[in-house]
XYZ file of C-alpha atoms in Angstrom:
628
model
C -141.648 -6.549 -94.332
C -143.952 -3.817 -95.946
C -143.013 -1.084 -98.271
C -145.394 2.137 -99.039
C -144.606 5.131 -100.974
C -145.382 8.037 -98.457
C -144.795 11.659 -99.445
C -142.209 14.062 -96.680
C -146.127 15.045 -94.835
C -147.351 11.456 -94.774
C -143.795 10.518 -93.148
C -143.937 13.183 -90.996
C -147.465 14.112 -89.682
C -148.557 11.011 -87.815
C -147.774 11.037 -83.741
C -144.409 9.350 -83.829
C -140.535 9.303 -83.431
C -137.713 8.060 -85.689
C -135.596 7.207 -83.696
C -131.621 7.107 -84.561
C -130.267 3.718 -82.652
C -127.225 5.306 -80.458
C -124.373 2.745 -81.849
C -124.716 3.954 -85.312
C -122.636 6.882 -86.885
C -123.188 10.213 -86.302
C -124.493 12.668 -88.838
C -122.431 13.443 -91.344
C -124.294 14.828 -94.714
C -122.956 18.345 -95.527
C -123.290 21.429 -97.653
C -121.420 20.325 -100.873
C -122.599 17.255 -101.229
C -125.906 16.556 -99.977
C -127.899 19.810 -98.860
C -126.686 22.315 -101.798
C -128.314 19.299 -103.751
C -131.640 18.660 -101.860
C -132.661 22.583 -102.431
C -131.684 22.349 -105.571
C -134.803 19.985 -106.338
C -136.806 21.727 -103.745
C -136.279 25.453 -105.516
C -136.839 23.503 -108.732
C -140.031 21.381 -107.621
C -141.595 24.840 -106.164
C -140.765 26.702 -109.190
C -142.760 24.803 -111.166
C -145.722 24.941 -108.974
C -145.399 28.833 -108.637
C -145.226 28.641 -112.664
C -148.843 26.829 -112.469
C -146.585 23.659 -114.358
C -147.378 20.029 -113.852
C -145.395 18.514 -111.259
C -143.916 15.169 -110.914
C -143.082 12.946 -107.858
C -139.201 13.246 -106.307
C -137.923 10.171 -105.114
C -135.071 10.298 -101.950
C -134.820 6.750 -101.729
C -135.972 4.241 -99.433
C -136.136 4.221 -95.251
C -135.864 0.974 -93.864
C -138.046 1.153 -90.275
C -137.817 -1.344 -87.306
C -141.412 -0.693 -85.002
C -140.874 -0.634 -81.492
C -142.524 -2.127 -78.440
C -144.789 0.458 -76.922
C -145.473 -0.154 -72.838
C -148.963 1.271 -71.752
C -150.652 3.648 -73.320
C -148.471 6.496 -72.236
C -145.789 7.405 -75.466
C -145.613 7.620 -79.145
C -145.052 5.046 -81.768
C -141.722 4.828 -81.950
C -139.505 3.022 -84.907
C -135.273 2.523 -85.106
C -134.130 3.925 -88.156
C -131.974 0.910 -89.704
C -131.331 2.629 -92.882
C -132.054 6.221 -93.705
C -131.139 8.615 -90.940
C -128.961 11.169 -92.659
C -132.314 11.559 -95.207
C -134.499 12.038 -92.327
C -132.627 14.506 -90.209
C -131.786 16.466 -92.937
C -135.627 17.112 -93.585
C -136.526 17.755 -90.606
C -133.102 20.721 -90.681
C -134.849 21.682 -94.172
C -138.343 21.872 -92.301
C -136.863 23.779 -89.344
C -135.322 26.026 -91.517
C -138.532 26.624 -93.544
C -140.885 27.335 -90.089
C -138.289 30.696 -89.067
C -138.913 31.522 -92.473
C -142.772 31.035 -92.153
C -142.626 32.918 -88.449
C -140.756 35.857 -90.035
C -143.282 37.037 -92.023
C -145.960 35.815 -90.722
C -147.782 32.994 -92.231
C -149.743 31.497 -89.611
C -151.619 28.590 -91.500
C -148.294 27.415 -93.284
C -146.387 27.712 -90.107
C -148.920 25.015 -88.023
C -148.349 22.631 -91.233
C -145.031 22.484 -90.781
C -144.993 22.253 -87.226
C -147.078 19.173 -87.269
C -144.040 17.663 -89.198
C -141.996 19.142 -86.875
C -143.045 18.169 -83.397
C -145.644 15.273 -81.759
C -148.517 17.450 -79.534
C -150.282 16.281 -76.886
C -146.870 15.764 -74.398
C -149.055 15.326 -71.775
C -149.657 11.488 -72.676
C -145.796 11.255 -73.310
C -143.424 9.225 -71.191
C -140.893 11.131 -71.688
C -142.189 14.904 -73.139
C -138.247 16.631 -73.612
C -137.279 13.322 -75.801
C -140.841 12.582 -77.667
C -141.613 15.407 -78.489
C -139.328 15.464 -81.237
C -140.707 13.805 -84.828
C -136.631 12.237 -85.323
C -134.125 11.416 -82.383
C -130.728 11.443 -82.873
C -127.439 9.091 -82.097
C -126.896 11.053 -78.554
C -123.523 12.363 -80.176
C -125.835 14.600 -81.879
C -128.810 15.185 -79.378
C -127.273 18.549 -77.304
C -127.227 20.909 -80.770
C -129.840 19.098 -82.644
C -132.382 19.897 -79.967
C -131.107 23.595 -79.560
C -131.367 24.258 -83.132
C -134.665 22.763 -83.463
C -136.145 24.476 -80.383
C -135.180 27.821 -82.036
C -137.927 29.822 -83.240
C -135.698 32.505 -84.761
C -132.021 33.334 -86.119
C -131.712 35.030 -83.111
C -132.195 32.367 -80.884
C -129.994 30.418 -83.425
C -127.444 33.044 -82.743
C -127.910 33.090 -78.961
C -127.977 29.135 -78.432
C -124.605 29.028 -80.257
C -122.669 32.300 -79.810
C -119.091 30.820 -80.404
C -120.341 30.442 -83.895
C -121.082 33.742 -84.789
C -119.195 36.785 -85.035
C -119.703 40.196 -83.301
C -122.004 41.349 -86.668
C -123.804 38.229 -86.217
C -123.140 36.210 -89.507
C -121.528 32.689 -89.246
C -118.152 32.452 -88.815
C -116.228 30.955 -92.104
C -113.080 29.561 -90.261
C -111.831 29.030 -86.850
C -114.882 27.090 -85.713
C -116.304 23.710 -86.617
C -119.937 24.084 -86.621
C -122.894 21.918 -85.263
C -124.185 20.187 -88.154
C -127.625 20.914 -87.147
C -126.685 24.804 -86.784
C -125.252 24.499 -90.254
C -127.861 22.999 -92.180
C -130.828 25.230 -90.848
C -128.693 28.496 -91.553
C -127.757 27.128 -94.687
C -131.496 26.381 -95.902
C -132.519 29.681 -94.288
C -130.370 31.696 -96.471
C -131.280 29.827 -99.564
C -135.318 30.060 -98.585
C -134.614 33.624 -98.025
C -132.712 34.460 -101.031
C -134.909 32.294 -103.203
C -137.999 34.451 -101.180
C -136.085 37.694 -102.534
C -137.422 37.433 -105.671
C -140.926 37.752 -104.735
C -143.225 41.238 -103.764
C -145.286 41.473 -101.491
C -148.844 39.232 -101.432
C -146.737 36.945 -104.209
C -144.293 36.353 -101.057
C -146.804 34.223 -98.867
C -147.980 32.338 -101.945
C -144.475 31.580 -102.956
C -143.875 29.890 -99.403
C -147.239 28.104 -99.850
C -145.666 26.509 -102.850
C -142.576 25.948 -101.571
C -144.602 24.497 -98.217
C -146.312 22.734 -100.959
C -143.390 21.063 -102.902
C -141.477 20.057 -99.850
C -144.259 18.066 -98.393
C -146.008 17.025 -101.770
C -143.511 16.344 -104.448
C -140.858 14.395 -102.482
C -141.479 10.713 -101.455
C -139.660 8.033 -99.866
C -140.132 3.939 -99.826
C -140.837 3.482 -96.503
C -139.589 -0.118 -95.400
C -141.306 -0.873 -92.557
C -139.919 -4.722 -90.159
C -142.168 -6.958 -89.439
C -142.137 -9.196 -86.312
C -139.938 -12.165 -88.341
C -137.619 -9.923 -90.281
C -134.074 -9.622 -89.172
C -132.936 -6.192 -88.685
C -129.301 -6.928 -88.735
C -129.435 -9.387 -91.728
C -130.916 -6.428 -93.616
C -128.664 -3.475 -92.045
C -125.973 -5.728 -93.749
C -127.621 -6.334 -96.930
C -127.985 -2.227 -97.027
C -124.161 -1.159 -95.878
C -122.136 -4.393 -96.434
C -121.222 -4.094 -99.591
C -120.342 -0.584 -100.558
C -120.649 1.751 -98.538
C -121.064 4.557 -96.332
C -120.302 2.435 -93.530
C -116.714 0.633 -92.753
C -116.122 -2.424 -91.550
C -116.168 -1.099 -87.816
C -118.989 0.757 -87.944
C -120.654 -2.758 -89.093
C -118.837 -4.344 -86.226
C -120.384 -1.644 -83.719
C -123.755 -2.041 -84.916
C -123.680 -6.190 -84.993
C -122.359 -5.980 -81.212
C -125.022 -3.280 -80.010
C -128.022 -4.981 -82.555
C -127.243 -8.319 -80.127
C -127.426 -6.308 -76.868
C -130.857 -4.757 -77.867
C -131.880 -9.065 -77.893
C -130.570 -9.462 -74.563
C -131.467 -8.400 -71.028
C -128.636 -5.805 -70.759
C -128.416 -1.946 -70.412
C -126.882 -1.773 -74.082
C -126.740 2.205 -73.569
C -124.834 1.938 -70.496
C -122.447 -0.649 -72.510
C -122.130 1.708 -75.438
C -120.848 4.463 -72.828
C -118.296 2.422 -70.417
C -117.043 -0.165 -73.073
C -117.767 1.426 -76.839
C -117.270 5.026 -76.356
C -113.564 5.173 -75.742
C -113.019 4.011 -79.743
C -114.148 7.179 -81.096
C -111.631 9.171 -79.898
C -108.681 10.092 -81.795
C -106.065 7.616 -81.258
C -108.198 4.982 -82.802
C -109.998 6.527 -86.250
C -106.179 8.150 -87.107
C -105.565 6.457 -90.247
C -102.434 3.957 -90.610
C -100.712 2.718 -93.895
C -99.633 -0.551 -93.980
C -98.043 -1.727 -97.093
C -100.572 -0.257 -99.754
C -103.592 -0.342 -97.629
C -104.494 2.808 -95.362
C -107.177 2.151 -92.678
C -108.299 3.299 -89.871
C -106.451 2.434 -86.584
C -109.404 1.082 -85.148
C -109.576 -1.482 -87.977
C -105.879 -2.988 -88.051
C -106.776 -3.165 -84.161
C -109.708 -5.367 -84.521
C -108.438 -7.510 -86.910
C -105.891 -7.729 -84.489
C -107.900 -8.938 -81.735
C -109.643 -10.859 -83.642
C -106.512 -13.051 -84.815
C -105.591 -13.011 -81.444
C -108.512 -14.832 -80.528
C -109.337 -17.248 -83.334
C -105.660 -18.017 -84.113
C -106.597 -17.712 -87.881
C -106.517 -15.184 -90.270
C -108.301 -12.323 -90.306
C -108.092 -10.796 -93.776
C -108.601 -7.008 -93.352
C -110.805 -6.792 -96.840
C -113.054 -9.454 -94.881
C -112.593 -7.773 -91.353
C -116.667 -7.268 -90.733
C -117.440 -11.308 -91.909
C -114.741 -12.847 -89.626
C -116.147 -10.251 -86.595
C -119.349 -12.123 -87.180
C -118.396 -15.465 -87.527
C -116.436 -14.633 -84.134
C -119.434 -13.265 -82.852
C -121.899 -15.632 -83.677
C -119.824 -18.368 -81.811
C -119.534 -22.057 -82.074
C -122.620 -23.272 -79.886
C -124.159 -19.915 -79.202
C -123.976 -16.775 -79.740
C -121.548 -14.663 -77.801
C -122.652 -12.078 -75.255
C -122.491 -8.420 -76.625
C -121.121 -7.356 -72.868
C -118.447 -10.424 -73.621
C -117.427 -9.188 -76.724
C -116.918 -5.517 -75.628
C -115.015 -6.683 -72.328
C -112.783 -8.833 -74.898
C -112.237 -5.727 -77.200
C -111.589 -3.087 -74.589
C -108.745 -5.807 -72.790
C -107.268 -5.864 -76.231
C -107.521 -2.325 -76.987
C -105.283 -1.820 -73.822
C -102.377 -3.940 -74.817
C -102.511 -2.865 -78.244
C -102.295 1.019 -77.210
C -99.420 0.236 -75.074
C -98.146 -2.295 -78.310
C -98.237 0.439 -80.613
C -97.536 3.148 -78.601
C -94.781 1.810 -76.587
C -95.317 3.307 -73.640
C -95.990 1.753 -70.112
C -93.430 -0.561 -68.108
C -95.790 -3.873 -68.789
C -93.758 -6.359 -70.851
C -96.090 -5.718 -74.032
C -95.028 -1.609 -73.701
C -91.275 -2.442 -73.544
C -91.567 -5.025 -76.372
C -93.599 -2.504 -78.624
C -90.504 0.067 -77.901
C -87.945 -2.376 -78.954
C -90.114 -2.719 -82.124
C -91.010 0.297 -83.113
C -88.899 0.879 -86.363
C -89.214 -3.118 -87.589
C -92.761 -3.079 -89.066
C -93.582 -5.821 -87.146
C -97.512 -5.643 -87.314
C -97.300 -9.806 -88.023
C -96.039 -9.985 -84.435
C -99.244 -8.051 -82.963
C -101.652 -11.195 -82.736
C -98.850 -13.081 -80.774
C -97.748 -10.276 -78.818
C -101.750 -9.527 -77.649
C -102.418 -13.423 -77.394
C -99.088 -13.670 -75.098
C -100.208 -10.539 -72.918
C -103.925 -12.060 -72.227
C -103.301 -15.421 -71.104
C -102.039 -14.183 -67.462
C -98.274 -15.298 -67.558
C -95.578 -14.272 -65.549
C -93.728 -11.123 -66.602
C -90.965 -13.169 -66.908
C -92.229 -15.774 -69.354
C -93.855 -12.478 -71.169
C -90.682 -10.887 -71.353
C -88.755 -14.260 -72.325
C -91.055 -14.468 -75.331
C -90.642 -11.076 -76.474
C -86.791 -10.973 -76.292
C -87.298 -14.301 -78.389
C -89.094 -12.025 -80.883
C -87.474 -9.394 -81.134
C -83.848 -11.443 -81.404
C -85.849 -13.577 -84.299
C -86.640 -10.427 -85.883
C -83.042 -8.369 -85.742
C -80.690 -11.744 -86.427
C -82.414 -11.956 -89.560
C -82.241 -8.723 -90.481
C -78.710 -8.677 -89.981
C -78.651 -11.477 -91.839
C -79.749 -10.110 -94.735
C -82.894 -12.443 -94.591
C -86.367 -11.983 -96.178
C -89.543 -10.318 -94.383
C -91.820 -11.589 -96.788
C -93.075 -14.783 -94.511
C -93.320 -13.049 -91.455
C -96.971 -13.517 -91.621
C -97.165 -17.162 -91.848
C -94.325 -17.653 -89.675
C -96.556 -15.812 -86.708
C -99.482 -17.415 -87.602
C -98.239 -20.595 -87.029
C -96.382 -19.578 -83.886
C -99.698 -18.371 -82.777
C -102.102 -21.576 -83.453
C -99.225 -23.396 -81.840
C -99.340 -20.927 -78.571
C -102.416 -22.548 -76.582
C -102.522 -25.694 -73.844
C -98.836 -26.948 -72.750
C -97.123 -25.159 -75.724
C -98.174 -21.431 -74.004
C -95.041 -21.215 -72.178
C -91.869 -19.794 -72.691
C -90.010 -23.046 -72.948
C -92.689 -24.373 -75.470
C -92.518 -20.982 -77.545
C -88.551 -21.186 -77.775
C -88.915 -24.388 -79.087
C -91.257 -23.908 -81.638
C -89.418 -20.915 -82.652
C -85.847 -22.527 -82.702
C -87.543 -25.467 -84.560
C -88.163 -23.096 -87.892
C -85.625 -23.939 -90.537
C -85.575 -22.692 -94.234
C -84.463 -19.923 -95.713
C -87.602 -18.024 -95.501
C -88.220 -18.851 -91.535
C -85.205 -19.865 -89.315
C -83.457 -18.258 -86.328
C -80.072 -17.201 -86.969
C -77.565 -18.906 -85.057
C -74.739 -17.613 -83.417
C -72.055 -18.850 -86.689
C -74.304 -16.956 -89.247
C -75.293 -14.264 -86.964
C -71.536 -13.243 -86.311
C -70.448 -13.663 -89.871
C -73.071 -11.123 -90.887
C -72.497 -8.986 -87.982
C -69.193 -8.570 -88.647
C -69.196 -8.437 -92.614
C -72.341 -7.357 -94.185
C -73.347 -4.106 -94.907
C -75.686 -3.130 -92.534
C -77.403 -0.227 -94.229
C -78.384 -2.392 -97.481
C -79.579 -5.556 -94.269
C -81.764 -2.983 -92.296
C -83.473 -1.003 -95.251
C -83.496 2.215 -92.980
C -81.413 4.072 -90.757
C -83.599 3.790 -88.088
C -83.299 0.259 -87.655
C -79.365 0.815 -87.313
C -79.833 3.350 -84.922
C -82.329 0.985 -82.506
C -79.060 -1.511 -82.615
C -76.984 0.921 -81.761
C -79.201 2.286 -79.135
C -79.706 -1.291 -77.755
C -76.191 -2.265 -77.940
C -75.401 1.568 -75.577
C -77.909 0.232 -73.653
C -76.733 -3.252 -72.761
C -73.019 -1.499 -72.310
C -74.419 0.764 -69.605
C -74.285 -1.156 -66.484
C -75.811 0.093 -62.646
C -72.272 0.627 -61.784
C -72.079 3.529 -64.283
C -72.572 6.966 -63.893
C -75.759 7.165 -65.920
C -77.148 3.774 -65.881
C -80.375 5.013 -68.550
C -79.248 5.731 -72.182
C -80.083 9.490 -73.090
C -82.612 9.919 -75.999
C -80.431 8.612 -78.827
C -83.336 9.450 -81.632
C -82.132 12.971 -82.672
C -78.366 11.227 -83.128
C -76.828 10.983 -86.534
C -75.220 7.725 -86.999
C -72.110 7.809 -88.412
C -69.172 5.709 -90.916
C -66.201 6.857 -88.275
C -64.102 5.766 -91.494
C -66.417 7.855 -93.692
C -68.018 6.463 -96.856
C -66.098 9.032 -98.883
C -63.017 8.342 -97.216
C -60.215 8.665 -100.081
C -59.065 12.398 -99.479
C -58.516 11.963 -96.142
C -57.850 8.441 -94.694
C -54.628 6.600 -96.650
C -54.715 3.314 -97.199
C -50.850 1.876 -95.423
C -49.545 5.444 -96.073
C -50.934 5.746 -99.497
C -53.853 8.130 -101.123
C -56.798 5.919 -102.500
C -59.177 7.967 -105.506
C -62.323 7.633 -105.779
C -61.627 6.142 -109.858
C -59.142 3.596 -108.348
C -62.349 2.213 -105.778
C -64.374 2.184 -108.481
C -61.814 -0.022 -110.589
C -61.395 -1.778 -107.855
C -65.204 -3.056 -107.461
C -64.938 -3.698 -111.212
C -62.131 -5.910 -110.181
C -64.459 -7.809 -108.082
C -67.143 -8.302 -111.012
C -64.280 -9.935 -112.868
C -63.561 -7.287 -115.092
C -60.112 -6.484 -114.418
C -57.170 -8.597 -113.030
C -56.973 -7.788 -108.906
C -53.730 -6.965 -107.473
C -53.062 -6.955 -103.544
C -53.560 -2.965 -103.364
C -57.215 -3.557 -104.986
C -58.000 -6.188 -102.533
C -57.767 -3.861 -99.638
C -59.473 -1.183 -101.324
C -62.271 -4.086 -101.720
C -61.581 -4.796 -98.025
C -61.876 -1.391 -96.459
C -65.289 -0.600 -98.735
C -66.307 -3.708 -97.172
C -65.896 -3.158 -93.976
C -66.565 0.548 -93.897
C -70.784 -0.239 -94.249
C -69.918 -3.020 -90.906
C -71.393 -2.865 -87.377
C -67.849 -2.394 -86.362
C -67.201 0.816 -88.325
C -71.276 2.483 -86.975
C -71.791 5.037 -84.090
C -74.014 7.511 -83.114
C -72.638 11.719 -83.076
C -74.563 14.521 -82.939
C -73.186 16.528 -86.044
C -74.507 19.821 -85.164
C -73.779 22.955 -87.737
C -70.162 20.187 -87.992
C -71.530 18.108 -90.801
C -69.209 19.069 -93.544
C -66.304 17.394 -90.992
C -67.752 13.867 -90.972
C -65.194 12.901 -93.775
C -62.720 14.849 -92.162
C -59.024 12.704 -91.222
C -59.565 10.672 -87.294
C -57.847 12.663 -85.425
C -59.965 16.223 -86.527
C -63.645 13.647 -85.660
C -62.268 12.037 -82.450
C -61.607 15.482 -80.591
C -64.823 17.157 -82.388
C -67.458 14.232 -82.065
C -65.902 11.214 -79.645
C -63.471 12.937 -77.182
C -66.764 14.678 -75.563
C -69.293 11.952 -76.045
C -71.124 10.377 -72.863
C -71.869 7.304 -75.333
C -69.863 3.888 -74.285
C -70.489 2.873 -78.021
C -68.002 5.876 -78.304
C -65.704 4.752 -75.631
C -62.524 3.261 -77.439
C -62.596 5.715 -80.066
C -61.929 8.365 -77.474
C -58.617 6.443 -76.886
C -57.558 5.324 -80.561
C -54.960 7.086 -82.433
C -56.095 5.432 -85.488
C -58.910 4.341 -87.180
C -58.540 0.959 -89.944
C -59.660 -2.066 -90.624
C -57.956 -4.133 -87.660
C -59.546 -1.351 -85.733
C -63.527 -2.087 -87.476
C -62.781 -5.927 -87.205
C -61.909 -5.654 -83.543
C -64.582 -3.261 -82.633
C -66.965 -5.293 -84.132
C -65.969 -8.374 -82.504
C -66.185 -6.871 -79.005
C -69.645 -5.522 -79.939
C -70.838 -8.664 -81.281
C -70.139 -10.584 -77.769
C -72.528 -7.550 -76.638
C -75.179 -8.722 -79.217
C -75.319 -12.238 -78.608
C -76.037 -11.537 -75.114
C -79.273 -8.875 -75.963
C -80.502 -10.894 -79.320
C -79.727 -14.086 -78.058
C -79.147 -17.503 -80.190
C -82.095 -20.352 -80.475
């Protein structure tokens, strides 16, 4: 490569175009933190030279340039901007900026200086005159304003090419609209040029612009990095933006997947339209926490995919490296177009994962999983979605999944190797083993306190004597078991065969948590002091007696499966620890819920009634989360 200090005129004034590549971000340098700056130096640098004091050179930092091919003779030179394109568009907004100032009062000699940095002549010889004109080209997210802006000669025609900025008095609007960045910029650096002009009379005004013509194109220099035929764009794109930066670990990904297209025989912009376009919309830069880490959506997505495919880990800290190491293949390199196609078939079933929409086995799955945090499963969910099973085998595996997941849970076992346990699942999930029979039986096969599958013994016990509030770590959860279980209970037969939206439903203790005022224990008032004694009891700190054991007995049981429903309080809240008979004919009598069924019937509510409850809803459990 070649490096040469070149001053903003030497960059600017020969007959070429710096030209943004379209797969890399769009402009984003604004006011605060990057222009407010810039004229900072400028106003200082031409300053100095209006106070006849020696000036010294202003360094912006370096440009790193990639030439391009030029066919016939037709064209300008024309270089890829690998690193530098916020510098260089925001010069050419300053320089923009600076000409309307030079047209408005009417300095003729300045004004064709600057316009020689601002625009190649001669379009006649051009390929392409509306596009080469133009001294830098932007990603095409930015082309429509910057080219309006720039082709204005005037505020006026600023004012005219973007009305819906500006209000009726003709000032830029402060809120309600998001701005053009181009727009932005040159009416920013207008308004500072002019107010800086202010303080200047008459002839001193024209010389003041000379020096400020003079400083902009004089004191400021760049290292310009220019490729050479052997040098390896993308290698040095990396070494630029891979370790710090501006750029995340998708926007790396973007450019490694559209710098391979531009080596092969393919219509990378028609590529970058169909297959990249669709993940810069909003669904996929929303930001999503996971544990301590927030990213954007598009990242957790792609590391994702990328499990999906290698069956390894994809760490998300080294998200960009593994992309490569995918990308670069085993004994070639993979097609860009294959890469994309790969991507946009995973983005699918990973919308409809996360989402949970759709009918497709992978939608219904993602609703039963919603409120798990089950982002371990995603690999293996994509991976079983891509490999073209049966709906049924799809759906087989899932169930398996999900019963894996809430047996465990009820079970009061860990989370905390969930990702290992998938992993493995998933490097096992290829050749004979990608069935449903195979994936059963790898599943069934855990063992260990950290990975097995809950059997039917150790699934009931819990079911029917652990509390499930402390188990399942958030309401939620409960309610999805409840709404499953009101599910499963509905049958075609029934009146309404579809369960109602249950999510706005409180669930509720039907023998309250604070139950002592009004539920008696065999005929007899419990306190609150005695329940407390009575857990001490339990600790071994006081001698239990036969009335303390069922006081131990019904606080058991009251946090139980058995003794959980769902009611819509309403403005009724204060009656949730109100006596049975007040709750059944205000929350159960009316209820279309068949969770709610028996308790429209009972005339009492204790702990034969939780115990037999939950047995009946347990044989409706082991039939949706079924055993290994």
């Amino acid at each position: 490569m070649k490096s040469e200090t070149q001053d903003i005129q030497q960059i600017f004034q020969d007959r070429r175009q710096y030209r943004v590549p379209f797969y890399q971000r769009a402009y984003v340098w604004d006011k605060e933190e990057q222009w407010d700056p810039l004229w900072n130096d400028i106003r200082d640098k031409a300053d100095l030279r209006v106070n006849s004091d020696t000036t010294t050179p202003h360094f912006l930092g370096a440009i790193v340039l990639e030439p391009q091919p030029r066919r016939g003779l037709r064209g300008v030179e024309a270089y890829h901007i690998i690193d530098g394109q916020q510098r260089l568009t925001t010069l050419q907004y300053f320089l923009a900026a600076l000409a309307m100032t030079l047209r408005a009062n009417d300095v003729a000699a300045l004004q064709t200086v600057i316009d020689g940095c601002l625009w190649n002549p001669n379009t006649d010889t051009m390929e392409k005159p509306e596009i080469e004109c133009f001294k830098v080209w932007p990603t095409f997210r930015d082309r429509e304003p910057y080219q309006e802006a720039l082709k204005a000669m005037n505020r006026d025609e600023l004012r005219s090419s973007f009305a819906v900025s500006f209000t009726q008095s003709g000032t830029l609007k402060k809120i309600g609209v998001d701005h053009p960045a181009a727009l932005e910029a040159i009416w920013f650096f207008a308004d500072q040029i002019d107010e800086w002009l202010s303080l200047f009379a008459g002839s001193e005004r024209e010389r003041a612009l000379e020096h400020l013509a003079e400083a902009t194109l004089r004191d400021f220099r760049v290292v310009a990095i220019s490729l050479e035929e052997n040098d390896d764009a993308q290698v040095i794109f990396e070494t630029l933006n891979g370790r710090g930066a501006e750029l995340n670990a998708t926007d790396l990904i973007r450019n490694f997947i559209f710098m391979r297209a531009d080596r092969e025989d393919v219509d990378a912009g028609n590529l970058y339209d169909t297959l990249w376009t669709p993940f810069e919309g909003q669904f996929w830069i929303e930001e999503q926490r996971r544990g301590r880490l927030r990213k954007p959506r598009l990242e957790w997505f792609v590391q994702t995919a990328l499990q999906a495919e290698m069956a390894d880990t994809v760490e998300i800290g080294r998200l960009y490296n593994n992309y490569r190491r995918y990308g670069i293949g085993g004994r070639a390199p993979i097609p860009a177009e294959t890469q994309l196609r790969m991507l946009t078939l995973h983005a699918d079933q990973y919308r409809e994962l996360i989402s949970g929409n759709g009918n497709n086995p992978i939608g219904r799955f993602g609703r039963r999983m919603a409120v798990w945090d089950a982002s371990p499963t995603h690999s293996l969910a994509i991976r079983v979605a891509s490999l073209g099973l049966p709906e049924a085998a799809q759906t087989s595996i899932y169930n398996d999944i999900v019963s894996f997941i809430v047996r465990r849970t009820v079970c009061g076992l860990t989370t905390k190797n969930y990702n290992n346990v998938f992993l493995q699942l998933l490097k096992k999930f290829k050749g004979d083993e990608a069935t449903a029979s195979g994936f059963h039986t790898s599943l069934a096969a855990l063992d260990g306190q950290a990975s097995r599958w809950p059997r039917d013994d150790e699934f009931r016990r819990a079911w029917l004597n652990e509390p499930a509030h402390r188990n399942f770590g958030d309401v939620s959860r409960v309610r999805a078991v409840l709404t499953e279980l009101e599910n499963a209970m509905r049958t075609l037969r029934t009146e309404e065969p579809f369960t109602p939206t249950l999510g706005t439903l409180d669930v509720d203790h039907i023998l309250p948590d604070k139950w002592y005022d009004h539920w008696p224990l065999r005929g007899e008032t419990v306190t609150a002091d005695e329940a407390s004694n009575a857990l001490l009891s339990s600790l071994g700190m006081s001698t239990p007696t036969a009335r303390t054991e069922r006081i131990l007995l019904r606080e058991r049981l009251k946090a139980t499966l058995g003794n959980l429903t769902m009611v819509h309080y309403g403005v009724n809240r204060s009656l949730q620890n109100g006596p049975f008979p007040q709750k059944r004919e205000r929350f159960f009598v009316e209820s279309n819920l068949h969770l709610n069924r028996t308790l429209m019937r009972a005339e009492n509510w204790d702990e034969e009634d939780i115990q037999k409850r939950g047995n009946a809803l347990f044989e409706t459990a082991r039939t949706i989360w079924q055993s290994p």
